[in-house]
């Protein structure tokens, strides 16, 4: 009866307070870290495996720890995606990358920089105005920017995603479909999204040289990228054997530890000066 209802109500309030206490800590902690500037971009080079030339880099987020150590996304990315703090972090990475890469990228307009987005970035036009505000006055221009959307998370609204993608492309930015071969999207993403680039998931590269290797799948994806007029990128390349295998199949762009791990800005800029003199 009434007493039972009241008891239930009090119980659920108590539980709610408990949950709030638990989540307040980590959320506040991330807020402080954002304010302190602890989320920073690392840059992993992307290489042309025909020529060995540098094509640009992918920004991968890192967090500076109070003890001076550096955490990878595994330590925090799920939390900041769940709380929505990923939007502020992504914006901050774009601003930091623009300012840090600007002096090297201004005089090298052919170099690209890519950023990882989440599915919710395609819910409204904020990402379009962010890219415009951050990049339209240089020194890194919108046509040097690539935005990666993963196939791992479903895009809730493909129609609105298409519109947002078209707007970003109008600004000159390019769209990459990330982790291709893993996820929800499958063929329908490849066909409908209008992406410019296809990043084949690392698991296919890992399999090269083992009995799990399916040259059919890699060949099919490479062929598909050609048919759809998409640039093909192989990621997670760790060995020369893999480079050779990919090169034989017409793959041009690759990324992986065999070339370089993700680097702090200073080291990536040194690499640009060395590998890509003006
Ligand atoms: P991803 O976008 O697929 O990025 C590639 C990951 O593979 C990176 O891990 C990179 O360091 C790693 N990697 C690159 N080459 C190799 C290789 O040859 N061998 C191996 N074993 N690994 C390689 P990282 O930096 O730990 O990032 C993990 C994931 O976290 C990313 O996967 C991406 O999904 C997410 N992430 C990273 N930065 C951001 C960001 O700024 N925003 C969002 N939303 N997600 C991000
Ligand atoms: Ca990526
Ligand atoms: Ca990937
Ligand atoms: Ca991945």
PDB file of C-alpha atoms in Angstrom, residues 44-198:
ATOM      1  CA  UNK A  44      50.972   8.827 -35.581  1.00  0.00           C
ATOM      2  CA  UNK A  45      52.549   9.209 -39.051  1.00  0.00           C
ATOM      3  CA  UNK A  46      50.783   7.947 -42.178  1.00  0.00           C
ATOM      4  CA  UNK A  47      53.155   6.828 -44.899  1.00  0.00           C
ATOM      5  CA  UNK A  48      53.015   6.294 -48.672  1.00  0.00           C
ATOM      6  CA  UNK A  49      54.443   2.778 -49.020  1.00  0.00           C
ATOM      7  CA  UNK A  50      55.318   3.232 -52.704  1.00  0.00           C
ATOM      8  CA  UNK A  51      57.564   6.224 -52.072  1.00  0.00           C
ATOM      9  CA  UNK A  52      58.179   6.227 -48.325  1.00  0.00           C
ATOM     10  CA  UNK A  53      56.875   9.787 -48.203  1.00  0.00           C
ATOM     11  CA  UNK A  54      54.945  11.181 -45.263  1.00  0.00           C
ATOM     12  CA  UNK A  55      51.256  11.823 -45.966  1.00  0.00           C
ATOM     13  CA  UNK A  56      50.282  13.194 -42.574  1.00  0.00           C
ATOM     14  CA  UNK A  57      49.169  11.816 -39.233  1.00  0.00           C
ATOM     15  CA  UNK A  58      46.334  10.624 -37.053  1.00  0.00           C
ATOM     16  CA  UNK A  59      45.708  12.402 -33.755  1.00  0.00           C
ATOM     17  CA  UNK A  60      45.386   9.958 -30.847  1.00  0.00           C
ATOM     18  CA  UNK A  61      44.408  11.355 -27.459  1.00  0.00           C
ATOM     19  CA  UNK A  62      46.640  10.963 -24.407  1.00  0.00           C
ATOM     20  CA  UNK A  63      46.219  12.069 -20.787  1.00  0.00           C
ATOM     21  CA  UNK A  64      49.027  13.502 -18.713  1.00  0.00           C
ATOM     22  CA  UNK A  65      49.059  11.986 -15.248  1.00  0.00           C
ATOM     23  CA  UNK A  66      49.976  14.027 -12.165  1.00  0.00           C
ATOM     24  CA  UNK A  67      53.018  11.733 -11.679  1.00  0.00           C
ATOM     25  CA  UNK A  68      54.292  12.734 -15.127  1.00  0.00           C
ATOM     26  CA  UNK A  69      53.219   9.515 -16.843  1.00  0.00           C
ATOM     27  CA  UNK A  70      51.020   9.353 -19.933  1.00  0.00           C
ATOM     28  CA  UNK A  71      47.770   7.359 -20.192  1.00  0.00           C
ATOM     29  CA  UNK A  72      46.372   6.004 -23.460  1.00  0.00           C
ATOM     30  CA  UNK A  73      42.670   6.164 -24.352  1.00  0.00           C
ATOM     31  CA  UNK A  74      42.044   2.726 -22.810  1.00  0.00           C
ATOM     32  CA  UNK A  75      42.204   4.376 -19.376  1.00  0.00           C
ATOM     33  CA  UNK A  76      39.471   6.998 -19.957  1.00  0.00           C
ATOM     34  CA  UNK A  77      37.848   6.986 -23.407  1.00  0.00           C
ATOM     35  CA  UNK A  78      34.752   4.942 -22.412  1.00  0.00           C
ATOM     36  CA  UNK A  79      34.069   7.269 -19.480  1.00  0.00           C
ATOM     37  CA  UNK A  80      34.423  10.523 -21.446  1.00  0.00           C
ATOM     38  CA  UNK A  81      32.278   9.132 -24.254  1.00  0.00           C
ATOM     39  CA  UNK A  82      29.580   8.116 -21.750  1.00  0.00           C
ATOM     40  CA  UNK A  83      29.547  11.542 -20.038  1.00  0.00           C
ATOM     41  CA  UNK A  84      29.685  13.562 -23.257  1.00  0.00           C
ATOM     42  CA  UNK A  85      32.997  15.147 -22.209  1.00  0.00           C
ATOM     43  CA  UNK A  86      34.469  13.692 -25.414  1.00  0.00           C
ATOM     44  CA  UNK A  87      33.041  16.677 -27.338  1.00  0.00           C
ATOM     45  CA  UNK A  88      35.042  19.227 -25.346  1.00  0.00           C
ATOM     46  CA  UNK A  89      38.122  16.996 -25.533  1.00  0.00           C
ATOM     47  CA  UNK A  90      37.827  16.566 -29.318  1.00  0.00           C
ATOM     48  CA  UNK A  91      37.479  20.334 -29.758  1.00  0.00           C
ATOM     49  CA  UNK A  92      40.509  20.919 -27.585  1.00  0.00           C
ATOM     50  CA  UNK A  93      42.558  18.332 -29.543  1.00  0.00           C
ATOM     51  CA  UNK A  94      41.657  20.126 -32.785  1.00  0.00           C
ATOM     52  CA  UNK A  95      42.750  23.502 -31.414  1.00  0.00           C
ATOM     53  CA  UNK A  96      45.978  22.078 -29.972  1.00  0.00           C
ATOM     54  CA  UNK A  97      46.805  20.183 -33.191  1.00  0.00           C
ATOM     55  CA  UNK A  98      46.139  23.283 -35.313  1.00  0.00           C
ATOM     56  CA  UNK A  99      48.416  25.431 -33.152  1.00  0.00           C
ATOM     57  CA  UNK A 100      51.146  22.805 -32.848  1.00  0.00           C
ATOM     58  CA  UNK A 101      51.172  21.657 -36.503  1.00  0.00           C
ATOM     59  CA  UNK A 102      50.420  25.060 -38.002  1.00  0.00           C
ATOM     60  CA  UNK A 103      54.019  26.236 -38.623  1.00  0.00           C
ATOM     61  CA  UNK A 104      54.874  22.933 -40.399  1.00  0.00           C
ATOM     62  CA  UNK A 105      51.540  22.353 -42.146  1.00  0.00           C
ATOM     63  CA  UNK A 106      51.022  25.896 -43.440  1.00  0.00           C
ATOM     64  CA  UNK A 107      53.891  25.602 -45.955  1.00  0.00           C
ATOM     65  CA  UNK A 108      53.061  21.904 -46.674  1.00  0.00           C
ATOM     66  CA  UNK A 109      49.410  21.969 -47.752  1.00  0.00           C
ATOM     67  CA  UNK A 110      49.580  18.360 -48.974  1.00  0.00           C
ATOM     68  CA  UNK A 111      49.988  17.023 -45.400  1.00  0.00           C
ATOM     69  CA  UNK A 112      46.831  15.834 -43.653  1.00  0.00           C
ATOM     70  CA  UNK A 113      45.786  15.444 -40.028  1.00  0.00           C
ATOM     71  CA  UNK A 114      42.957  13.144 -38.986  1.00  0.00           C
ATOM     72  CA  UNK A 115      40.789  13.157 -35.863  1.00  0.00           C
ATOM     73  CA  UNK A 116      38.634  10.421 -34.365  1.00  0.00           C
ATOM     74  CA  UNK A 117      34.949  11.269 -33.943  1.00  0.00           C
ATOM     75  CA  UNK A 118      32.194   9.380 -32.117  1.00  0.00           C
ATOM     76  CA  UNK A 119      28.771   8.469 -33.514  1.00  0.00           C
ATOM     77  CA  UNK A 120      27.139  11.309 -31.521  1.00  0.00           C
ATOM     78  CA  UNK A 121      29.210  13.860 -33.434  1.00  0.00           C
ATOM     79  CA  UNK A 122      26.810  13.121 -36.301  1.00  0.00           C
ATOM     80  CA  UNK A 123      23.684  14.012 -34.293  1.00  0.00           C
ATOM     81  CA  UNK A 124      23.786  17.736 -35.064  1.00  0.00           C
ATOM     82  CA  UNK A 125      25.683  20.481 -36.883  1.00  0.00           C
ATOM     83  CA  UNK A 126      28.012  21.423 -34.001  1.00  0.00           C
ATOM     84  CA  UNK A 127      30.923  19.491 -35.517  1.00  0.00           C
ATOM     85  CA  UNK A 128      30.474  21.433 -38.776  1.00  0.00           C
ATOM     86  CA  UNK A 129      30.693  24.835 -37.062  1.00  0.00           C
ATOM     87  CA  UNK A 130      33.582  23.598 -34.873  1.00  0.00           C
ATOM     88  CA  UNK A 131      35.652  22.531 -37.887  1.00  0.00           C
ATOM     89  CA  UNK A 132      34.826  25.798 -39.636  1.00  0.00           C
ATOM     90  CA  UNK A 133      35.698  27.955 -36.610  1.00  0.00           C
ATOM     91  CA  UNK A 134      38.891  26.096 -35.766  1.00  0.00           C
ATOM     92  CA  UNK A 135      40.368  25.630 -39.242  1.00  0.00           C
ATOM     93  CA  UNK A 136      38.978  28.191 -41.684  1.00  0.00           C
ATOM     94  CA  UNK A 137      41.535  30.850 -40.739  1.00  0.00           C
ATOM     95  CA  UNK A 138      44.504  28.473 -40.959  1.00  0.00           C
ATOM     96  CA  UNK A 139      47.335  27.847 -40.548  1.00  0.00           C
ATOM     97  CA  UNK A 140      46.052  24.256 -40.887  1.00  0.00           C
ATOM     98  CA  UNK A 141      43.273  24.498 -43.507  1.00  0.00           C
ATOM     99  CA  UNK A 142      39.992  22.539 -43.552  1.00  0.00           C
ATOM    100  CA  UNK A 143      41.186  20.666 -46.672  1.00  0.00           C
ATOM    101  CA  UNK A 144      44.058  19.257 -44.601  1.00  0.00           C
ATOM    102  CA  UNK A 145      41.597  17.783 -42.091  1.00  0.00           C
ATOM    103  CA  UNK A 146      40.320  14.197 -42.134  1.00  0.00           C
ATOM    104  CA  UNK A 147      37.535  13.101 -39.774  1.00  0.00           C
ATOM    105  CA  UNK A 148      37.339   9.429 -38.851  1.00  0.00           C
ATOM    106  CA  UNK A 149      34.088   7.728 -37.996  1.00  0.00           C
ATOM    107  CA  UNK A 150      34.299   4.195 -36.662  1.00  0.00           C
ATOM    108  CA  UNK A 151      32.293   1.298 -37.950  1.00  0.00           C
ATOM    109  CA  UNK A 152      32.305  -0.138 -34.414  1.00  0.00           C
ATOM    110  CA  UNK A 153      29.514   2.105 -33.122  1.00  0.00           C
ATOM    111  CA  UNK A 154      26.295   2.272 -35.132  1.00  0.00           C
ATOM    112  CA  UNK A 155      25.292   5.685 -36.488  1.00  0.00           C
ATOM    113  CA  UNK A 156      21.778   6.146 -35.114  1.00  0.00           C
ATOM    114  CA  UNK A 157      20.602   8.270 -38.006  1.00  0.00           C
ATOM    115  CA  UNK A 158      22.264   7.545 -41.309  1.00  0.00           C
ATOM    116  CA  UNK A 159      20.273  10.218 -43.160  1.00  0.00           C
ATOM    117  CA  UNK A 160      21.353  13.040 -40.835  1.00  0.00           C
ATOM    118  CA  UNK A 161      24.922  11.679 -40.786  1.00  0.00           C
ATOM    119  CA  UNK A 162      24.972  11.949 -44.573  1.00  0.00           C
ATOM    120  CA  UNK A 163      23.922  15.595 -44.432  1.00  0.00           C
ATOM    121  CA  UNK A 164      26.582  16.435 -41.834  1.00  0.00           C
ATOM    122  CA  UNK A 165      29.230  14.561 -43.838  1.00  0.00           C
ATOM    123  CA  UNK A 166      28.278  16.494 -46.977  1.00  0.00           C
ATOM    124  CA  UNK A 167      28.603  19.809 -45.073  1.00  0.00           C
ATOM    125  CA  UNK A 168      32.029  18.836 -43.753  1.00  0.00           C
ATOM    126  CA  UNK A 169      33.098  17.902 -47.297  1.00  0.00           C
ATOM    127  CA  UNK A 170      31.831  21.271 -48.549  1.00  0.00           C
ATOM    128  CA  UNK A 171      34.265  22.897 -46.107  1.00  0.00           C
ATOM    129  CA  UNK A 172      37.006  20.794 -47.729  1.00  0.00           C
ATOM    130  CA  UNK A 173      37.423  18.212 -44.967  1.00  0.00           C
ATOM    131  CA  UNK A 174      37.571  14.526 -45.810  1.00  0.00           C
ATOM    132  CA  UNK A 175      35.765  11.651 -44.096  1.00  0.00           C
ATOM    133  CA  UNK A 176      37.370   8.310 -43.286  1.00  0.00           C
ATOM    134  CA  UNK A 177      35.470   5.195 -42.332  1.00  0.00           C
ATOM    135  CA  UNK A 178      37.564   3.630 -39.549  1.00  0.00           C
ATOM    136  CA  UNK A 179      37.902  -0.013 -38.467  1.00  0.00           C
ATOM    137  CA  UNK A 180      36.326  -1.260 -41.693  1.00  0.00           C
ATOM    138  CA  UNK A 181      35.456  -4.948 -41.546  1.00  0.00           C
ATOM    139  CA  UNK A 182      34.609  -5.013 -37.821  1.00  0.00           C
ATOM    140  CA  UNK A 183      31.285  -3.482 -37.357  1.00  0.00           C
ATOM    141  CA  UNK A 184      27.703  -2.574 -37.715  1.00  0.00           C
ATOM    142  CA  UNK A 185      28.054  -0.610 -40.894  1.00  0.00           C
ATOM    143  CA  UNK A 186      29.118  -3.249 -43.329  1.00  0.00           C
ATOM    144  CA  UNK A 187      28.324  -2.673 -46.948  1.00  0.00           C
ATOM    145  CA  UNK A 188      25.540  -0.212 -46.293  1.00  0.00           C
ATOM    146  CA  UNK A 189      27.933   2.293 -44.647  1.00  0.00           C
ATOM    147  CA  UNK A 190      30.428   1.915 -47.423  1.00  0.00           C
ATOM    148  CA  UNK A 191      27.774   2.563 -50.012  1.00  0.00           C
ATOM    149  CA  UNK A 192      25.678   5.252 -48.323  1.00  0.00           C
ATOM    150  CA  UNK A 193      27.958   7.340 -46.166  1.00  0.00           C
ATOM    151  CA  UNK A 194      29.879   9.054 -48.943  1.00  0.00           C
ATOM    152  CA  UNK A 195      33.190   8.683 -47.091  1.00  0.00           C
ATOM    153  CA  UNK A 196      36.438   9.525 -48.896  1.00  0.00           C
ATOM    154  CA  UNK A 197      38.714   7.072 -47.188  1.00  0.00           C
ATOM    155  CA  UNK A 198      38.516   3.472 -45.986  1.00  0.00           C
TER     156      UNK A 198
END
